mmCIF file of C-alpha atoms in Angstrom:
data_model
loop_
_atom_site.group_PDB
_atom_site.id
_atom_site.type_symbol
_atom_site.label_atom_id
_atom_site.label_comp_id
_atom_site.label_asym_id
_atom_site.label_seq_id
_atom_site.Cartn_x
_atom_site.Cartn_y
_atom_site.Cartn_z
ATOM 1 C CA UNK A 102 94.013 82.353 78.325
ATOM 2 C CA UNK A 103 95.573 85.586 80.005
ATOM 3 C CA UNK A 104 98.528 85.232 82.183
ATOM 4 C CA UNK A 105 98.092 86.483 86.165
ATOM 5 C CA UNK A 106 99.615 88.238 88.813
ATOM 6 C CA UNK A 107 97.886 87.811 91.825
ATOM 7 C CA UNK A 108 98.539 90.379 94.586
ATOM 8 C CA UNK A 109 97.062 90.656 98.285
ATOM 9 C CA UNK A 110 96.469 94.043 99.443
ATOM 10 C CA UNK A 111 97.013 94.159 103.589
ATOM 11 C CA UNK A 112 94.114 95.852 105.753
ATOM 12 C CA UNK A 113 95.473 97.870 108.750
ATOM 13 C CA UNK A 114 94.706 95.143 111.242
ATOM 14 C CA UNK A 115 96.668 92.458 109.005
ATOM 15 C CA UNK A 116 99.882 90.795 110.966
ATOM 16 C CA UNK A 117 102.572 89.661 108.561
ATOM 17 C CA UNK A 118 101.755 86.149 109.659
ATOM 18 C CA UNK A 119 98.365 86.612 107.630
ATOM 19 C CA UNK A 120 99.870 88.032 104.542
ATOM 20 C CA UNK A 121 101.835 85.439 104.462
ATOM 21 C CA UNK A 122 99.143 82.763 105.133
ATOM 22 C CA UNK A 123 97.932 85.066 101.823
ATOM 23 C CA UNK A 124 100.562 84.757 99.771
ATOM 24 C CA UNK A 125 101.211 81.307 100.485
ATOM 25 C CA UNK A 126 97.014 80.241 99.423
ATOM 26 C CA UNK A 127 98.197 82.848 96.379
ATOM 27 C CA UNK A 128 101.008 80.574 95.597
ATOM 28 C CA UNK A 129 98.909 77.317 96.035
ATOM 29 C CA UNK A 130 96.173 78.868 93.905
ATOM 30 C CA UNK A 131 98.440 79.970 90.662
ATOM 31 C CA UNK A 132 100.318 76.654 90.718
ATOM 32 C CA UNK A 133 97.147 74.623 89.808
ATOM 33 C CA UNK A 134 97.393 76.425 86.635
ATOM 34 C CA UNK A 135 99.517 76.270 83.558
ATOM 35 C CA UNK A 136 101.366 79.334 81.779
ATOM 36 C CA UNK A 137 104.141 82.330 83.496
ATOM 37 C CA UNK A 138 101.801 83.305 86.686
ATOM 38 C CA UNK A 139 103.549 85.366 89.416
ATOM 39 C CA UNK A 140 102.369 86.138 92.609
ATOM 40 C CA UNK A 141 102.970 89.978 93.463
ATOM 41 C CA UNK A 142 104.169 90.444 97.586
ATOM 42 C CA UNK A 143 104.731 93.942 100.051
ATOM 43 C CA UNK A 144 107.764 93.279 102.050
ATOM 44 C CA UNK A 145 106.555 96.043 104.542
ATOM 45 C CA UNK A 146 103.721 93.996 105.393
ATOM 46 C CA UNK A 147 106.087 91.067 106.064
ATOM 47 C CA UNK A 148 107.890 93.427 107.914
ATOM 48 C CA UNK A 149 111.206 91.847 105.775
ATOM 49 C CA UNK A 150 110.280 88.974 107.891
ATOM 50 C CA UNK A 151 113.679 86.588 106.641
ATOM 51 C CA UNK A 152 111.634 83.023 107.689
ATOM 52 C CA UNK A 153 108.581 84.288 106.382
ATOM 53 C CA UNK A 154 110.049 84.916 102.850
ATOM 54 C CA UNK A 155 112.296 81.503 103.393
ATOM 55 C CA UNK A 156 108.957 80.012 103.356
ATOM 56 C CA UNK A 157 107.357 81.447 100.584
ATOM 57 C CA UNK A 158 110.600 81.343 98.531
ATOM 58 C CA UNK A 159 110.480 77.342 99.270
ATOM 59 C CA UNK A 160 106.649 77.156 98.105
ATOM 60 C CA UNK A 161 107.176 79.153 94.760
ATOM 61 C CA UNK A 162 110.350 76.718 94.038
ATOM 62 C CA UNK A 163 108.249 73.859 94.754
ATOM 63 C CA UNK A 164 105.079 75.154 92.871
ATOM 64 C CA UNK A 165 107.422 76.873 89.938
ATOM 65 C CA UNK A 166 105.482 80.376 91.102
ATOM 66 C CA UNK A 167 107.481 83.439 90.984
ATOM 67 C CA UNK A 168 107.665 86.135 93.390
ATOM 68 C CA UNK A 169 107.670 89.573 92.842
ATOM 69 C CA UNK A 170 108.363 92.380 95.054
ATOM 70 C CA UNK A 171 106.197 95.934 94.684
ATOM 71 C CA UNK A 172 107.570 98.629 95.067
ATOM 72 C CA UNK A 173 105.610 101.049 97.960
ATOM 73 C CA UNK A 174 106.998 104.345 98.813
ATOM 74 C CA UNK A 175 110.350 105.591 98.068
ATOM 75 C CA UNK A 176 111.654 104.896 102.034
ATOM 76 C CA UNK A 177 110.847 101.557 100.938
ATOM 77 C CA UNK A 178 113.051 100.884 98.142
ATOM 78 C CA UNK A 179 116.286 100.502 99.495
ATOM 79 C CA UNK A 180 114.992 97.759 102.196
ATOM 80 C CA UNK A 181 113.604 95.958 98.918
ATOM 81 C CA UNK A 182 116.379 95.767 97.036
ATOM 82 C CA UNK A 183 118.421 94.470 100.267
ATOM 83 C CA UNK A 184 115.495 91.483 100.781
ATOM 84 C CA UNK A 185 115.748 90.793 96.791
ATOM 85 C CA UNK A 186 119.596 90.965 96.700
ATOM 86 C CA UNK A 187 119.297 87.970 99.509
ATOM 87 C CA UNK A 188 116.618 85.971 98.032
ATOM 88 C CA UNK A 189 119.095 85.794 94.551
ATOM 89 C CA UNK A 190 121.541 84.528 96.856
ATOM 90 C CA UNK A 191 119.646 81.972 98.105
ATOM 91 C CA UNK A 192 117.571 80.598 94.953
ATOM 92 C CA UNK A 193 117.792 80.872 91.161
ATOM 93 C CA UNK A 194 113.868 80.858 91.045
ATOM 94 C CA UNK A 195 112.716 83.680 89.074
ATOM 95 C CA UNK A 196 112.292 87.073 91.559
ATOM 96 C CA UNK A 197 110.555 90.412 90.335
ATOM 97 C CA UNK A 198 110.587 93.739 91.176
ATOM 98 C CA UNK A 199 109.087 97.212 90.362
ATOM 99 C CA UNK A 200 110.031 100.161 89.046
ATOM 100 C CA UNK A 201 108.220 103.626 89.517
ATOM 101 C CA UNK A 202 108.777 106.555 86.432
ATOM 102 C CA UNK A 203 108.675 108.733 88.740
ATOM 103 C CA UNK A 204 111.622 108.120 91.197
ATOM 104 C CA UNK A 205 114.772 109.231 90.313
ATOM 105 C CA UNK A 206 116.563 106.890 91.792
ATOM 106 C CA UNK A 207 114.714 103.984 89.272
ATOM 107 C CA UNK A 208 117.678 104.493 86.599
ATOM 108 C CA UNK A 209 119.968 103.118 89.450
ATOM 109 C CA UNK A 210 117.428 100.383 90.584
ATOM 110 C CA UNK A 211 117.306 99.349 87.037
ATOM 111 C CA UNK A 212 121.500 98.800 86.702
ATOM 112 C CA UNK A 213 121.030 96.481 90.256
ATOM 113 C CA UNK A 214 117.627 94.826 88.715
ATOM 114 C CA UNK A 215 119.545 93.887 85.287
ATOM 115 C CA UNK A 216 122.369 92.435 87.924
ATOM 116 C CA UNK A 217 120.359 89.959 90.154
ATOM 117 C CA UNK A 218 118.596 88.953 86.569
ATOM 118 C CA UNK A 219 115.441 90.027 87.939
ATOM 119 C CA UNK A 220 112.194 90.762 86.495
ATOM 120 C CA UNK A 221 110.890 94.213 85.623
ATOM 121 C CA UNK A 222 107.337 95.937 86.227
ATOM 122 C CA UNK A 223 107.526 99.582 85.295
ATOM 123 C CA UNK A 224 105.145 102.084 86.568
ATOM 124 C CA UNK A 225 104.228 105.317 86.596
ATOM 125 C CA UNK A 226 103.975 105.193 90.009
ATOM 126 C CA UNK A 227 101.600 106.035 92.505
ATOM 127 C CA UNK A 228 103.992 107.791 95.466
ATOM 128 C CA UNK A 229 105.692 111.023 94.411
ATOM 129 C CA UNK A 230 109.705 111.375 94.757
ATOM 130 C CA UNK A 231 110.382 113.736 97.608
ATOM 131 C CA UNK A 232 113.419 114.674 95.581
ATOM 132 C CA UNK A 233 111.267 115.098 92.226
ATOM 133 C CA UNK A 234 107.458 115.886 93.327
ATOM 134 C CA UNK A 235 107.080 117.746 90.158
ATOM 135 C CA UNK A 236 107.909 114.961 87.822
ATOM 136 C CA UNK A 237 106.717 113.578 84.615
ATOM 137 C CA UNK A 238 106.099 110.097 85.382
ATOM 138 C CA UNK A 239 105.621 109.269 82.007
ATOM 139 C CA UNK A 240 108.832 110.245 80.958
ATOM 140 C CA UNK A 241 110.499 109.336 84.091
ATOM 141 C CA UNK A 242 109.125 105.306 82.170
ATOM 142 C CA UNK A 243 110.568 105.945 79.419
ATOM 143 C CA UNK A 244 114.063 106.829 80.260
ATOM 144 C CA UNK A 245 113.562 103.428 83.125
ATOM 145 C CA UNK A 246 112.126 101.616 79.763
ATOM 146 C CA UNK A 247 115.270 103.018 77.747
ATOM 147 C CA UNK A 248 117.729 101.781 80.689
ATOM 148 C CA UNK A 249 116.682 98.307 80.278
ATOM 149 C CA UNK A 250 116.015 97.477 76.363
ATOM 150 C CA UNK A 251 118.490 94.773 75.903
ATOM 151 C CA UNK A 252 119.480 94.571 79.281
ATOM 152 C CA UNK A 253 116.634 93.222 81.586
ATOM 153 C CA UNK A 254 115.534 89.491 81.487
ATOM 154 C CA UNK A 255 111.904 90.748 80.821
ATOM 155 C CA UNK A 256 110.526 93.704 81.109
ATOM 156 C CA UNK A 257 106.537 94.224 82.022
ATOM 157 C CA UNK A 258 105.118 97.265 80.743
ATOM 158 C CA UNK A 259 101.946 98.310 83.506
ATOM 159 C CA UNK A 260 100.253 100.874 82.459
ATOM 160 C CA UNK A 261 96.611 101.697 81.164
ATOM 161 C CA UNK A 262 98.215 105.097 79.013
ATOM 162 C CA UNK A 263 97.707 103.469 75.464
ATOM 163 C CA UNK A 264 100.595 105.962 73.996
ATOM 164 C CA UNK A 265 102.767 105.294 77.031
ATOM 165 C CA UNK A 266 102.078 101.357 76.615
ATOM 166 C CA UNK A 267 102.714 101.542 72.560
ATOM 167 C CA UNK A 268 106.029 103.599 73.013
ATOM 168 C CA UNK A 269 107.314 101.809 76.223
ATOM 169 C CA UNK A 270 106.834 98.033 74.460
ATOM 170 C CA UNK A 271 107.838 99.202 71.033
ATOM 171 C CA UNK A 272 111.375 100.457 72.308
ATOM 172 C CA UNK A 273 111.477 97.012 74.220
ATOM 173 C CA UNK A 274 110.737 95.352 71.267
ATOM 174 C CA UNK A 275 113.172 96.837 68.314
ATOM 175 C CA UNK A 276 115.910 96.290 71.280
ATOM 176 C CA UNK A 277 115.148 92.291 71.360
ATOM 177 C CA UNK A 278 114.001 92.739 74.665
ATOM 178 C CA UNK A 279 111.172 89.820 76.311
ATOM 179 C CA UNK A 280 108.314 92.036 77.025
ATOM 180 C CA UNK A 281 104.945 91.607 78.346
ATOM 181 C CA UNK A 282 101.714 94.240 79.104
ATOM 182 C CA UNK A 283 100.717 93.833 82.506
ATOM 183 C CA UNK A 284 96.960 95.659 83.322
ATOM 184 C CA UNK A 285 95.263 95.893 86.732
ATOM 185 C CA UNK A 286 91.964 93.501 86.529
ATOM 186 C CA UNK A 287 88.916 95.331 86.352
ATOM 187 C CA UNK A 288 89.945 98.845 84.527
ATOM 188 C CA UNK A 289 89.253 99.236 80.900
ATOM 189 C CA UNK A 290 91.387 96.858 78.694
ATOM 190 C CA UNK A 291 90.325 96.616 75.587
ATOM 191 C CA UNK A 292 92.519 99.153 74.043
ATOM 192 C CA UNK A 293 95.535 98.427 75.428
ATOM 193 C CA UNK A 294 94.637 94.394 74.576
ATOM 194 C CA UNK A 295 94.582 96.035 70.900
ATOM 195 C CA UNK A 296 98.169 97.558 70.981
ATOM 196 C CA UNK A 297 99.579 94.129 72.792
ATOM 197 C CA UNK A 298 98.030 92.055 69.680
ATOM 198 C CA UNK A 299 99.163 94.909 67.278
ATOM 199 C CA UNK A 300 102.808 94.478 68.915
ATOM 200 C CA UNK A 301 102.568 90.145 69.009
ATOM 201 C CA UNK A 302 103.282 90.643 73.525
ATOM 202 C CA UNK A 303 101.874 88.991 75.596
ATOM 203 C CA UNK A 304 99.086 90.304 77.988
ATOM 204 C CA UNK A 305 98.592 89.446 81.921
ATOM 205 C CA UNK A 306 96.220 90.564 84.241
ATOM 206 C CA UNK A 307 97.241 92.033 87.968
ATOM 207 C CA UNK A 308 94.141 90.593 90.175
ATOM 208 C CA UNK A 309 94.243 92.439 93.634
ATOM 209 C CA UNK A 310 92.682 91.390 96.207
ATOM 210 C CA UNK A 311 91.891 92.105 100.784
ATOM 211 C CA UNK A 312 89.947 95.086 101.920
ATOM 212 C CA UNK A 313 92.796 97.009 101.463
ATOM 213 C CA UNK A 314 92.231 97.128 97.707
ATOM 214 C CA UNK A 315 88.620 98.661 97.878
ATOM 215 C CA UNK A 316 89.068 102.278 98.191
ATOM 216 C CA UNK A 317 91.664 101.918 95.201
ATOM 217 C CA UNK A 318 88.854 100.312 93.091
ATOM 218 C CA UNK A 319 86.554 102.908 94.297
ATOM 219 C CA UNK A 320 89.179 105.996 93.621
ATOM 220 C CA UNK A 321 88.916 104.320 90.025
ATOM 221 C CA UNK A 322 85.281 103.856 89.471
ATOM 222 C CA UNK A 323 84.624 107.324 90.464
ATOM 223 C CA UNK A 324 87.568 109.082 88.264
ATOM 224 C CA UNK A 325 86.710 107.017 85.169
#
């Protein structure tokens, strides 16, 4: 009954032709089902690849499948934002994107993000700002959280910090603001399910998947 992102993770020997191939069968998979399912892409491993992204753009109108766009690391961002910016010019479908805490440059992101009527995923972040490598990434959400309430379309909280999750959707939520918590498949839920209920938002699961995913699922079974 959970809403999903699903999100394939490139190996090194991937071309963009097979993440696409990925993202399309991602696509085809989430449209056999019911409910707000996205389907989570990495431009860099499209390499911004304008037909490729025609074609999945044309698949998630067809199967009524969002796309959203992750954010990688910060030399990324700007090349993002330019693909995004052209896909709202192109479509009116639904387009995501994500936000780290702890880039500075996020406030701005946010402004353009509330512009092209996107979708919002705020992290922590798992890339350090060259410009701020001694950051707090949880307050670096907050003040991204603060810059959207009653701004943003919708706004997915995606974190597994209970307190960060409470305070983040709260603020979203006295500012009339659609929200949603967003938690990566396989980490512990259950408290963070609590808070959602507690708070009446909605909960989805992010279900990564390729080899490339592995050693992050192992970093997390052996730090937890």
């Amino acid at each position: 009954g959970y809403w999903v992102t699903q999100g394939y993770w490139d190996g090194a020997g991937d071309t963009s032709q097979i993440v696409q191939e990925k993202c399309a069968a991602s696509i085809e998979n989430l449209g056999r089902f019911r409910g707000s399912n996205y389907v989570s892409v990495k431009l860099p491993a499209l390499d911004y690849d304008e037909n490729l992204l025609g074609t999945l753009l044309d698949q998630s109108d067809r199967q009524g499948v969002p796309l959203h766009f992750d954010s990688l690391a910060p030399e990324h961002a700007t090349s993002i934002f330019s693909c995004m910016r052209h896909m709202a010019s192109i479509s009116t479908r639904e387009i995501g994107c994500t936000l780290p805490g702890r880039w500075l440059r996020s406030i701005k992101d946010a402004d353009m993000a509330v512009e092209l009527g996107a979708t919002v995923r705020v992290v922590k972040g798992q890339w350090d700002d060259p410009e701020a490598p001694h950051g707090d990434p949880r307050a670096g959400c907050l003040q991204v959280i603060d810059r959207l309430a009653g701004r943003a379309r919708c706004v997915r909280v995606a974190s597994h910090d209970v307190s960060l999750a409470r305070e983040a959707l709260t603020r979203l939520r006295n500012a009339g603001t659609c929200c949603e918590l967003e938690l990566l498949y396989g980490l512990p839920a259950a408290p963070l399910v609590s808070v959602a209920e507690d708070l009446q938002v909605p909960v989805r699961f992010y279900v990564a998947y390729g080899t490339a995913y592995l050693p992050y699922a192992l970093f997390n079974l052996r730090t937890n």
